[in-house]
PDB file of C-alpha atoms in Angstrom:
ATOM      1  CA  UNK O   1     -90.479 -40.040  14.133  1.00 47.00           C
ATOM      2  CA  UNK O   2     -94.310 -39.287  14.720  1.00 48.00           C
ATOM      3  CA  UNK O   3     -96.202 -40.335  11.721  1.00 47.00           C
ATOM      4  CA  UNK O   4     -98.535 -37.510  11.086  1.00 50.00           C
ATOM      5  CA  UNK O   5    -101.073 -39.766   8.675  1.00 41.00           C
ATOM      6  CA  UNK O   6    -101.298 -42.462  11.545  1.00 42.00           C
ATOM      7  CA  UNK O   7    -104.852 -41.933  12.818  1.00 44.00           C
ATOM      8  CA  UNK O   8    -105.329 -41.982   8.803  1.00 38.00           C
ATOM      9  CA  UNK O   9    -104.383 -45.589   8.389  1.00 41.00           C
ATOM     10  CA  UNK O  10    -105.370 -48.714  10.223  1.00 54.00           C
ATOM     11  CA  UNK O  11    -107.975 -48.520  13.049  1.00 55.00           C
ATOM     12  CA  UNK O  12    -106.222 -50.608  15.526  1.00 66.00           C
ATOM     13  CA  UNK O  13    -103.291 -48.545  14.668  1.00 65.00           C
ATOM     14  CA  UNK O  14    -102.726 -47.438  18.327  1.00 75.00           C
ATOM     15  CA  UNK O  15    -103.130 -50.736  20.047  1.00 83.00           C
ATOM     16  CA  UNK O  16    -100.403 -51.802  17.790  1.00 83.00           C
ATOM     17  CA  UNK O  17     -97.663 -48.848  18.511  1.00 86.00           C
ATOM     18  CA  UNK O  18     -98.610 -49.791  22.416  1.00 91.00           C
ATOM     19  CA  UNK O  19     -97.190 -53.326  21.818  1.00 94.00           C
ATOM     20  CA  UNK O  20     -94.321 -52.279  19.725  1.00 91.00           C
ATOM     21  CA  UNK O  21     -93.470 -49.475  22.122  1.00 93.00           C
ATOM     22  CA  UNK O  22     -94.057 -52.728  25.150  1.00 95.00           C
ATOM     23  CA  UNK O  23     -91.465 -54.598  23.199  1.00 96.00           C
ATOM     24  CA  UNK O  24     -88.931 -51.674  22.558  1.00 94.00           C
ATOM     25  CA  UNK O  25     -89.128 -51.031  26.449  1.00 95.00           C
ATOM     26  CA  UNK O  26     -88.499 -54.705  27.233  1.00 96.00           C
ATOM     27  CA  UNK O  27     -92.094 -54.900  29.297  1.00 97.00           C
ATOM     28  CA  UNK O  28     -92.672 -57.940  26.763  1.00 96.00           C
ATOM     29  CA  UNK O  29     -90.757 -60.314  24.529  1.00 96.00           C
ATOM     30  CA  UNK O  30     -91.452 -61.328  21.628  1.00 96.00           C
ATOM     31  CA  UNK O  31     -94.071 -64.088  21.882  1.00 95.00           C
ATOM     32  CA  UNK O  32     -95.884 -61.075  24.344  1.00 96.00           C
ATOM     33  CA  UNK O  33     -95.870 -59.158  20.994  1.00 96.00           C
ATOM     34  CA  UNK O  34     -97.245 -61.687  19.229  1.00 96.00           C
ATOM     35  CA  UNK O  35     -99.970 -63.107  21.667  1.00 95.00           C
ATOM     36  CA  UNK O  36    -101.224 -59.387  22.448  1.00 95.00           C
ATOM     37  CA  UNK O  37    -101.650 -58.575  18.716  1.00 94.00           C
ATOM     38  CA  UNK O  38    -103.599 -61.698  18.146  1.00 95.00           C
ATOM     39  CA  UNK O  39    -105.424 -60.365  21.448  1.00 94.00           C
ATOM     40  CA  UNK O  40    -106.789 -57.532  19.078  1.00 91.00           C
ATOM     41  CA  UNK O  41    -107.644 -59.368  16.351  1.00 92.00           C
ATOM     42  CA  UNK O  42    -108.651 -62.718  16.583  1.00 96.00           C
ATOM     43  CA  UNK O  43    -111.536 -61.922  18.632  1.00 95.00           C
ATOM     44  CA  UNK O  44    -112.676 -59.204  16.050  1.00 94.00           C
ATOM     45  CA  UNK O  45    -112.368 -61.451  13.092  1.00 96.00           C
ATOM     46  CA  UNK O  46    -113.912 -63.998  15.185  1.00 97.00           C
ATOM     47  CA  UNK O  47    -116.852 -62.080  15.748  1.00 96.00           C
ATOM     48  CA  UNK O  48    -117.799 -60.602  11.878  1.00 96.00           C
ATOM     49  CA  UNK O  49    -120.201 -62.333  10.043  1.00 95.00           C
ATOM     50  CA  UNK O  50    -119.099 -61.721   7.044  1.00 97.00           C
ATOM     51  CA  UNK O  51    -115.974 -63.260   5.249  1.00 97.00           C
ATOM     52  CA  UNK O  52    -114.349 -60.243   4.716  1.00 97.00           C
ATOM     53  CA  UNK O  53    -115.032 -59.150   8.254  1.00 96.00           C
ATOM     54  CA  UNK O  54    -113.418 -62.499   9.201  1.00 97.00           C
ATOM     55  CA  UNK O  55    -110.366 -61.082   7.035  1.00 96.00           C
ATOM     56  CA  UNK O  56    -110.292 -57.694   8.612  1.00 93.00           C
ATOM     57  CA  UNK O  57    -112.179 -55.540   6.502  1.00 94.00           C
ATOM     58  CA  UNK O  58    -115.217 -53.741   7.403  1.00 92.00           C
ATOM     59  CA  UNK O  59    -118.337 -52.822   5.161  1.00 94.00           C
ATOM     60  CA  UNK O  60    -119.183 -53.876   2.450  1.00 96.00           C
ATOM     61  CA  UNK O  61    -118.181 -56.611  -0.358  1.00 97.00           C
ATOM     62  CA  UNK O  62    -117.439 -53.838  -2.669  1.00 97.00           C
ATOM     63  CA  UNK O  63    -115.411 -52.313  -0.259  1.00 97.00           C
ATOM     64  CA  UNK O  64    -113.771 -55.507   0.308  1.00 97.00           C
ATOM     65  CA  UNK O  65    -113.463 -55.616  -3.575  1.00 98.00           C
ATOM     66  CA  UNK O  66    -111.753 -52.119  -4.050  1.00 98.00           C
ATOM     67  CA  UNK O  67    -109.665 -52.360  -1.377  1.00 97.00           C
ATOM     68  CA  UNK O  68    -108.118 -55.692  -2.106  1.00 98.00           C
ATOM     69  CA  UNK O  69    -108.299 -57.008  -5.809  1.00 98.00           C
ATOM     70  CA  UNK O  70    -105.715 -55.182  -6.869  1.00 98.00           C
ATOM     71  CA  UNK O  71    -103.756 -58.012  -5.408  1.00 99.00           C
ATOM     72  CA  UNK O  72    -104.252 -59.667  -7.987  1.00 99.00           C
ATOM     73  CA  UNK O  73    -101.919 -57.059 -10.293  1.00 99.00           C
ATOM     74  CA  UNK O  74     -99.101 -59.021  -8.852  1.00 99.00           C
ATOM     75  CA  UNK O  75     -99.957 -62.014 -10.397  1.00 99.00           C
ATOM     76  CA  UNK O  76     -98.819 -63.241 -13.961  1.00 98.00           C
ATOM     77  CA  UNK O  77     -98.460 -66.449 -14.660  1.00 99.00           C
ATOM     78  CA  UNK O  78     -99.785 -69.899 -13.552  1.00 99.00           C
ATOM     79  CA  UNK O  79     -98.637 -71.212  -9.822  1.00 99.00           C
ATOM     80  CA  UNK O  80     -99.069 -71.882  -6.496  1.00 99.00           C
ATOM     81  CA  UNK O  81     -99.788 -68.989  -3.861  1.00 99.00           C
ATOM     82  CA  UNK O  82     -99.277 -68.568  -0.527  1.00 99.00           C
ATOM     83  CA  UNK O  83    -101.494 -66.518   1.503  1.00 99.00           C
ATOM     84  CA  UNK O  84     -99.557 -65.614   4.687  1.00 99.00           C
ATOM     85  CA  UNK O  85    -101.578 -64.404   7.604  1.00 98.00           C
ATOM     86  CA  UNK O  86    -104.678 -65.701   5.685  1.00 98.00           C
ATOM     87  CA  UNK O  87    -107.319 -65.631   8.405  1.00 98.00           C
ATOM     88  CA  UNK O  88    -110.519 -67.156   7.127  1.00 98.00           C
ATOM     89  CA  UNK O  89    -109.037 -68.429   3.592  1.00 98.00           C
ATOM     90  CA  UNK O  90    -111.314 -65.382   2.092  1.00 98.00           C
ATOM     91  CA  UNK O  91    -108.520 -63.394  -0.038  1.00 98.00           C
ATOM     92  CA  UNK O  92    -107.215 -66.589  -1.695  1.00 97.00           C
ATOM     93  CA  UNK O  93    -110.657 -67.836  -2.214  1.00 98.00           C
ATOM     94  CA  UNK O  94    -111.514 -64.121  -3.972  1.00 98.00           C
ATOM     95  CA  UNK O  95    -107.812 -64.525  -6.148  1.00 98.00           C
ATOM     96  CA  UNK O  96    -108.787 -66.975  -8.011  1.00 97.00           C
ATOM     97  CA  UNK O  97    -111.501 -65.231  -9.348  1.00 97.00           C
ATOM     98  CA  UNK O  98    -109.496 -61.895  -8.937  1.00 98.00           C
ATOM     99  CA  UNK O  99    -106.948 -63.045 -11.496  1.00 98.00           C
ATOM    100  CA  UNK O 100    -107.278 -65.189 -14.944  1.00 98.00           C
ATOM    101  CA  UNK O 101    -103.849 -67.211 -14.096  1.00 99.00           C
ATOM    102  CA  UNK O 102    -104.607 -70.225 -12.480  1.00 98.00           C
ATOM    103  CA  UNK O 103    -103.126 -70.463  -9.221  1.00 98.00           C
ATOM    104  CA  UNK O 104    -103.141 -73.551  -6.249  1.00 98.00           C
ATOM    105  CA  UNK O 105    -103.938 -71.336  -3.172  1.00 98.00           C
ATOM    106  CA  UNK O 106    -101.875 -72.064   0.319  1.00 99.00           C
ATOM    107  CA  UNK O 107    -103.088 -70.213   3.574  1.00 99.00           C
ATOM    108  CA  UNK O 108    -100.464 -69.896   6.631  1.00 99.00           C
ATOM    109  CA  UNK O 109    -102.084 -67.903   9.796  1.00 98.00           C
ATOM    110  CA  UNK O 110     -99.913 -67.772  13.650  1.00 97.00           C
ATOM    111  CA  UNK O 111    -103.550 -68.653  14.741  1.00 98.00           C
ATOM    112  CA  UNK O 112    -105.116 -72.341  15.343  1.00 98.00           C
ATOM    113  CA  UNK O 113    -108.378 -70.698  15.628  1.00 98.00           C
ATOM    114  CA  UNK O 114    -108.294 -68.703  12.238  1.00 98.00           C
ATOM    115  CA  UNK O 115    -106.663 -71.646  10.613  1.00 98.00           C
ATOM    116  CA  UNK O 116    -109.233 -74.007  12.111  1.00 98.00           C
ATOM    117  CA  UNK O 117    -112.126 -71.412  10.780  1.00 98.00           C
ATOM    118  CA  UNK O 118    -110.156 -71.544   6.699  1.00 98.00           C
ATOM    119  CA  UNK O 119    -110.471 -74.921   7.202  1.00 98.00           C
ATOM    120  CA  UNK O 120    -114.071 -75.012   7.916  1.00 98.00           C
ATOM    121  CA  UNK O 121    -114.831 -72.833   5.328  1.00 98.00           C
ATOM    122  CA  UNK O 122    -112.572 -74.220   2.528  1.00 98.00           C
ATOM    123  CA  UNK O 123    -112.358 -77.529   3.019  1.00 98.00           C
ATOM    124  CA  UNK O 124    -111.379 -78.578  -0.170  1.00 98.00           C
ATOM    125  CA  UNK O 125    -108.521 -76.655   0.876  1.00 98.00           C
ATOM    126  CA  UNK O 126    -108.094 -77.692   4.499  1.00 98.00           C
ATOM    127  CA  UNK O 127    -104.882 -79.468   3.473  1.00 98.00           C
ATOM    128  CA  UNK O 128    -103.045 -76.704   2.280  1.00 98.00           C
ATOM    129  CA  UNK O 129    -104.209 -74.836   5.328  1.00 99.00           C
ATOM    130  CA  UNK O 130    -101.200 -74.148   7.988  1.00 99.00           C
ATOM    131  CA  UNK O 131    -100.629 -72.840  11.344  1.00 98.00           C
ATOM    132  CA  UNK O 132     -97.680 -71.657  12.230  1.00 98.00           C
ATOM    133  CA  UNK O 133     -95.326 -68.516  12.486  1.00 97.00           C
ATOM    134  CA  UNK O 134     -93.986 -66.744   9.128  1.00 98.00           C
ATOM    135  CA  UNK O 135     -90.436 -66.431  10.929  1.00 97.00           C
ATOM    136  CA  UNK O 136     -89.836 -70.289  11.598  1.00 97.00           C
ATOM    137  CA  UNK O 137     -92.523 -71.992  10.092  1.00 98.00           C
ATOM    138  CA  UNK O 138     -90.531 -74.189   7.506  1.00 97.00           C
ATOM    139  CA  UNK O 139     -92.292 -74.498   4.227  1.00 97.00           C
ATOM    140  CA  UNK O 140     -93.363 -77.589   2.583  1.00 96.00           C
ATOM    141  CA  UNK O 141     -92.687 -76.862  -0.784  1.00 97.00           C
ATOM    142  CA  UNK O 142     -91.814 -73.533  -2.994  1.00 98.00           C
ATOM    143  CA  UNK O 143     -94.374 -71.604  -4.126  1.00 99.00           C
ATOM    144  CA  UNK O 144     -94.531 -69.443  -7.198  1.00 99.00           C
ATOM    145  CA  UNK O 145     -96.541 -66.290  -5.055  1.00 99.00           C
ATOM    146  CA  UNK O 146     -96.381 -65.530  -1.830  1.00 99.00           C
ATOM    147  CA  UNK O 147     -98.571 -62.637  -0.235  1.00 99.00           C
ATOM    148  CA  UNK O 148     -97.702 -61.073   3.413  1.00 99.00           C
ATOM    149  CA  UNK O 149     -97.925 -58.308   5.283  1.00 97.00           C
ATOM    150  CA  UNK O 150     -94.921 -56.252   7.663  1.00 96.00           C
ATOM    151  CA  UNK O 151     -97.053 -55.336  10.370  1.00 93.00           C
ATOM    152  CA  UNK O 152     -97.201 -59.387  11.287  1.00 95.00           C
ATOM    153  CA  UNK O 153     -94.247 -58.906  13.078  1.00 96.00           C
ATOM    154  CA  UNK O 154     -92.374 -56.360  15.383  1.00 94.00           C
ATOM    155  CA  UNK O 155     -90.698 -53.943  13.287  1.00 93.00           C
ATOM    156  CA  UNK O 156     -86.868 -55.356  13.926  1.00 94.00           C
ATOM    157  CA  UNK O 157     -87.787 -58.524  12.489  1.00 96.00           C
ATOM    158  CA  UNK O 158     -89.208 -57.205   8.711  1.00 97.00           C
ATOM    159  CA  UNK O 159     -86.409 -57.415   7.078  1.00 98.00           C
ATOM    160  CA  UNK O 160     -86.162 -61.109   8.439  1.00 98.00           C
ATOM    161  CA  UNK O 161     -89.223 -61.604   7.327  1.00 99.00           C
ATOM    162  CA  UNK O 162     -89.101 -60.643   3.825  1.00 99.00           C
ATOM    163  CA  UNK O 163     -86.007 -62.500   3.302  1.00 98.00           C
ATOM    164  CA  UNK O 164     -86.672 -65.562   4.904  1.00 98.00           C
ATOM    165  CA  UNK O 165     -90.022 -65.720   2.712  1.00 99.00           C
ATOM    166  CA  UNK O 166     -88.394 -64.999  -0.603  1.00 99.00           C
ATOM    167  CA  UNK O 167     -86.224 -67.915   0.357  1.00 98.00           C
ATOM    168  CA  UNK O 168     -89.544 -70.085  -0.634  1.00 98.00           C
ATOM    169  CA  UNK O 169     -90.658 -68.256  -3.530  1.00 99.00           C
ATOM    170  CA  UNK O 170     -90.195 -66.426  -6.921  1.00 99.00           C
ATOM    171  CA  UNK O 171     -92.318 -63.764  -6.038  1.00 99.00           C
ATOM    172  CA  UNK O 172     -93.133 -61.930  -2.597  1.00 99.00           C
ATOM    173  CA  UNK O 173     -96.211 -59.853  -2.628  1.00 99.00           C
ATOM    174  CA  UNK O 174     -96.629 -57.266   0.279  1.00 99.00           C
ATOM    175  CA  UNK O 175     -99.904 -55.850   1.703  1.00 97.00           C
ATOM    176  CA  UNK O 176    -102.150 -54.645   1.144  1.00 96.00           C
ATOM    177  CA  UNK O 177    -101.429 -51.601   3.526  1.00 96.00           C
ATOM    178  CA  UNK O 178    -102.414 -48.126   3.924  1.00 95.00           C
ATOM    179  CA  UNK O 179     -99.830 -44.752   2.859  1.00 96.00           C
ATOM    180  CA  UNK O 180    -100.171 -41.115   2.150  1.00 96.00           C
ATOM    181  CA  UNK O 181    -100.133 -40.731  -1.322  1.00 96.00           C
ATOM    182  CA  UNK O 182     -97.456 -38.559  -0.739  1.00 96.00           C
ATOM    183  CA  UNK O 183     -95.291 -41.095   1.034  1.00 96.00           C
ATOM    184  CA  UNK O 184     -93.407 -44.183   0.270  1.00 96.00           C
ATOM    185  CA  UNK O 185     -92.247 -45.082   3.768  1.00 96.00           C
ATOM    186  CA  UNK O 186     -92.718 -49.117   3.169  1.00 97.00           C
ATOM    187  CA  UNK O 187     -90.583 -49.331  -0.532  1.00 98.00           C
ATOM    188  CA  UNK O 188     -88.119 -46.901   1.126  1.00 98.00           C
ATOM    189  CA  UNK O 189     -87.707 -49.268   4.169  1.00 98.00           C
ATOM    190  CA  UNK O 190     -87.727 -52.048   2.122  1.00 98.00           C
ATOM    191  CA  UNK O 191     -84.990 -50.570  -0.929  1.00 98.00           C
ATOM    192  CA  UNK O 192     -82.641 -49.890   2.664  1.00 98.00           C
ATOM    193  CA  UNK O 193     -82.003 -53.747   2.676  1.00 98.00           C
ATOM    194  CA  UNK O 194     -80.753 -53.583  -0.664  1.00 98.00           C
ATOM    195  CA  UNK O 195     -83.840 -54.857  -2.537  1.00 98.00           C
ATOM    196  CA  UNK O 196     -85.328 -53.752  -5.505  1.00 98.00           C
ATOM    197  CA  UNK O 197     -89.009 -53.027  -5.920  1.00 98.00           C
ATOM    198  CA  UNK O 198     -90.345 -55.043  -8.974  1.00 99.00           C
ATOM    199  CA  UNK O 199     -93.862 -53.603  -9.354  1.00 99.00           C
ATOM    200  CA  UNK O 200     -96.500 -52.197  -7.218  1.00 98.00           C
ATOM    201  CA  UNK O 201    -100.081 -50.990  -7.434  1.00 99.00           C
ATOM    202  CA  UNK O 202    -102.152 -48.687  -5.305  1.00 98.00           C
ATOM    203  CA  UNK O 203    -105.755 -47.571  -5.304  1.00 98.00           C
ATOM    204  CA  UNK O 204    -107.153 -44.225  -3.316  1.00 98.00           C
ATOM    205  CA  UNK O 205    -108.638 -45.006  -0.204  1.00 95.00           C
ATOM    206  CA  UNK O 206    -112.873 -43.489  -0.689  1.00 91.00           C
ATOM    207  CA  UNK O 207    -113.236 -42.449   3.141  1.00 89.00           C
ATOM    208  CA  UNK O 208    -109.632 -41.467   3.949  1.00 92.00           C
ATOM    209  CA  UNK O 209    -108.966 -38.594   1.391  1.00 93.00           C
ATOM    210  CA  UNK O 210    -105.397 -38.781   0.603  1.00 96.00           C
ATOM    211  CA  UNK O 211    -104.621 -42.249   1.598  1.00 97.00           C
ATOM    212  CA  UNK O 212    -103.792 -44.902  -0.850  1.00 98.00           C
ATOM    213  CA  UNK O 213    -104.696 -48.919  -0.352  1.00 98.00           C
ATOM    214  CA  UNK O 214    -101.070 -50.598  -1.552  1.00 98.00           C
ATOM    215  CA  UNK O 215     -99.486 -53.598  -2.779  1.00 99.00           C
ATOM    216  CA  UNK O 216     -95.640 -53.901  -3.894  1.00 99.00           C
ATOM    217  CA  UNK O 217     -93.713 -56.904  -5.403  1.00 99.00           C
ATOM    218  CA  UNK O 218     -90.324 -58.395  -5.277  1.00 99.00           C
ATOM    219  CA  UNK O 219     -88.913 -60.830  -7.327  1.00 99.00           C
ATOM    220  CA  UNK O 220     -86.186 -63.128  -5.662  1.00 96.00           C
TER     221      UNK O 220
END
């Protein structure tokens, strides 16, 4: 089904339906997927100057701030956290300011040259730094948190995702992404594999009338 909000949500929203529609077709497999969308944004993160340009936001550091801290609603208690896909180490740098629990902050990122750049930046960190892939990367311990996004992998594997990253934690945080406040699409996708939403938060999106930054919870 055509989504009618796309051009609404993500700007590299069309790159990214090229790949998955690559993958659907067969023209790539699955490490194709994965080494074109790093293709799109590794470079751009690469190339910001600012942290939260290195995390894939764009303006300002309020807009960083209102489009993001709300991550922080998931959190509530004391633990570790797991940033997965954390790019530069910025949004688990900002959560521990973000919330008043106090958390141990772990970064994972598919890229050496992100994790490398975490590293660089946090390196009183660097050790809880990782590189590797969500899907097989085996973790080294269990966290209490753990943040991710769906859109790190092709579409047939999110459910696989999800559950293979709740196997590691007590609480799996997803997004932040982008919805019409009308729609639900990700918690409906999500309740068909016969899990229960245990909290969200959302925030209207100030350029994109209509459009809601979002972050859901589940509890394993």
């Amino acid at each position: 089904m055509t989504d009618p909000h796309a051009h609404l949500k993500d700007n590299s929203w069309r790159e990214l339906a090229r790949i998955d529609a690559d993958l659907e077709s067969g023209a790539i497999d699955e490490e194709g997927w994965h080494r074109r969308a790093a293709g799109i944004v590794v470079p751009a993160y690469l190339a910001s100057e600012t942290p939260w340009g290195q995390s894939g936001k764009t303006g300002t550091a309020a807009d960083w701030e209102w489009s993001r801290s709300h991550v922080a609603d998931a959190i509530d208690r004391v633990g570790a956290f797991l940033d997965v896909g954390c790019a530069n180490g910025y949004l688990m740098e900002c959560l521990t300011r973000w919330t008043p629990f106090a958390i141990e902050p772990y970064g994972l990122d598919i890229s050496p040259e992100l994790a490398e750049l975490a590293g660089r930046r946090l390196p009183h960190w660097a050790d809880r730094i990782f590189v590797g892939n969500a899907l097989s990367w085996e973790a080294p311990r269990r966290f209490t948190f753990v943040r991710t996004g769906l859109d790190y992998v092709p579409a047939a594997r999110r459910r696989e995702l999800v559950e293979r990253l709740l196997g590691c934690c007590e609480r799996l945080v997803v997004g932040i992404f982008n919805e019409h406040e009308t729609e639900r699409t990700t918690e409906e996708e999500i309740e068909t594999w016969g899990l229960e939403v245990a909290g969200r938060s959302a925030r209207p999106n100030r350029w994109k009338p209509g459009m809601e930054y979002r972050v859901l919870w589940i509890d394993a």
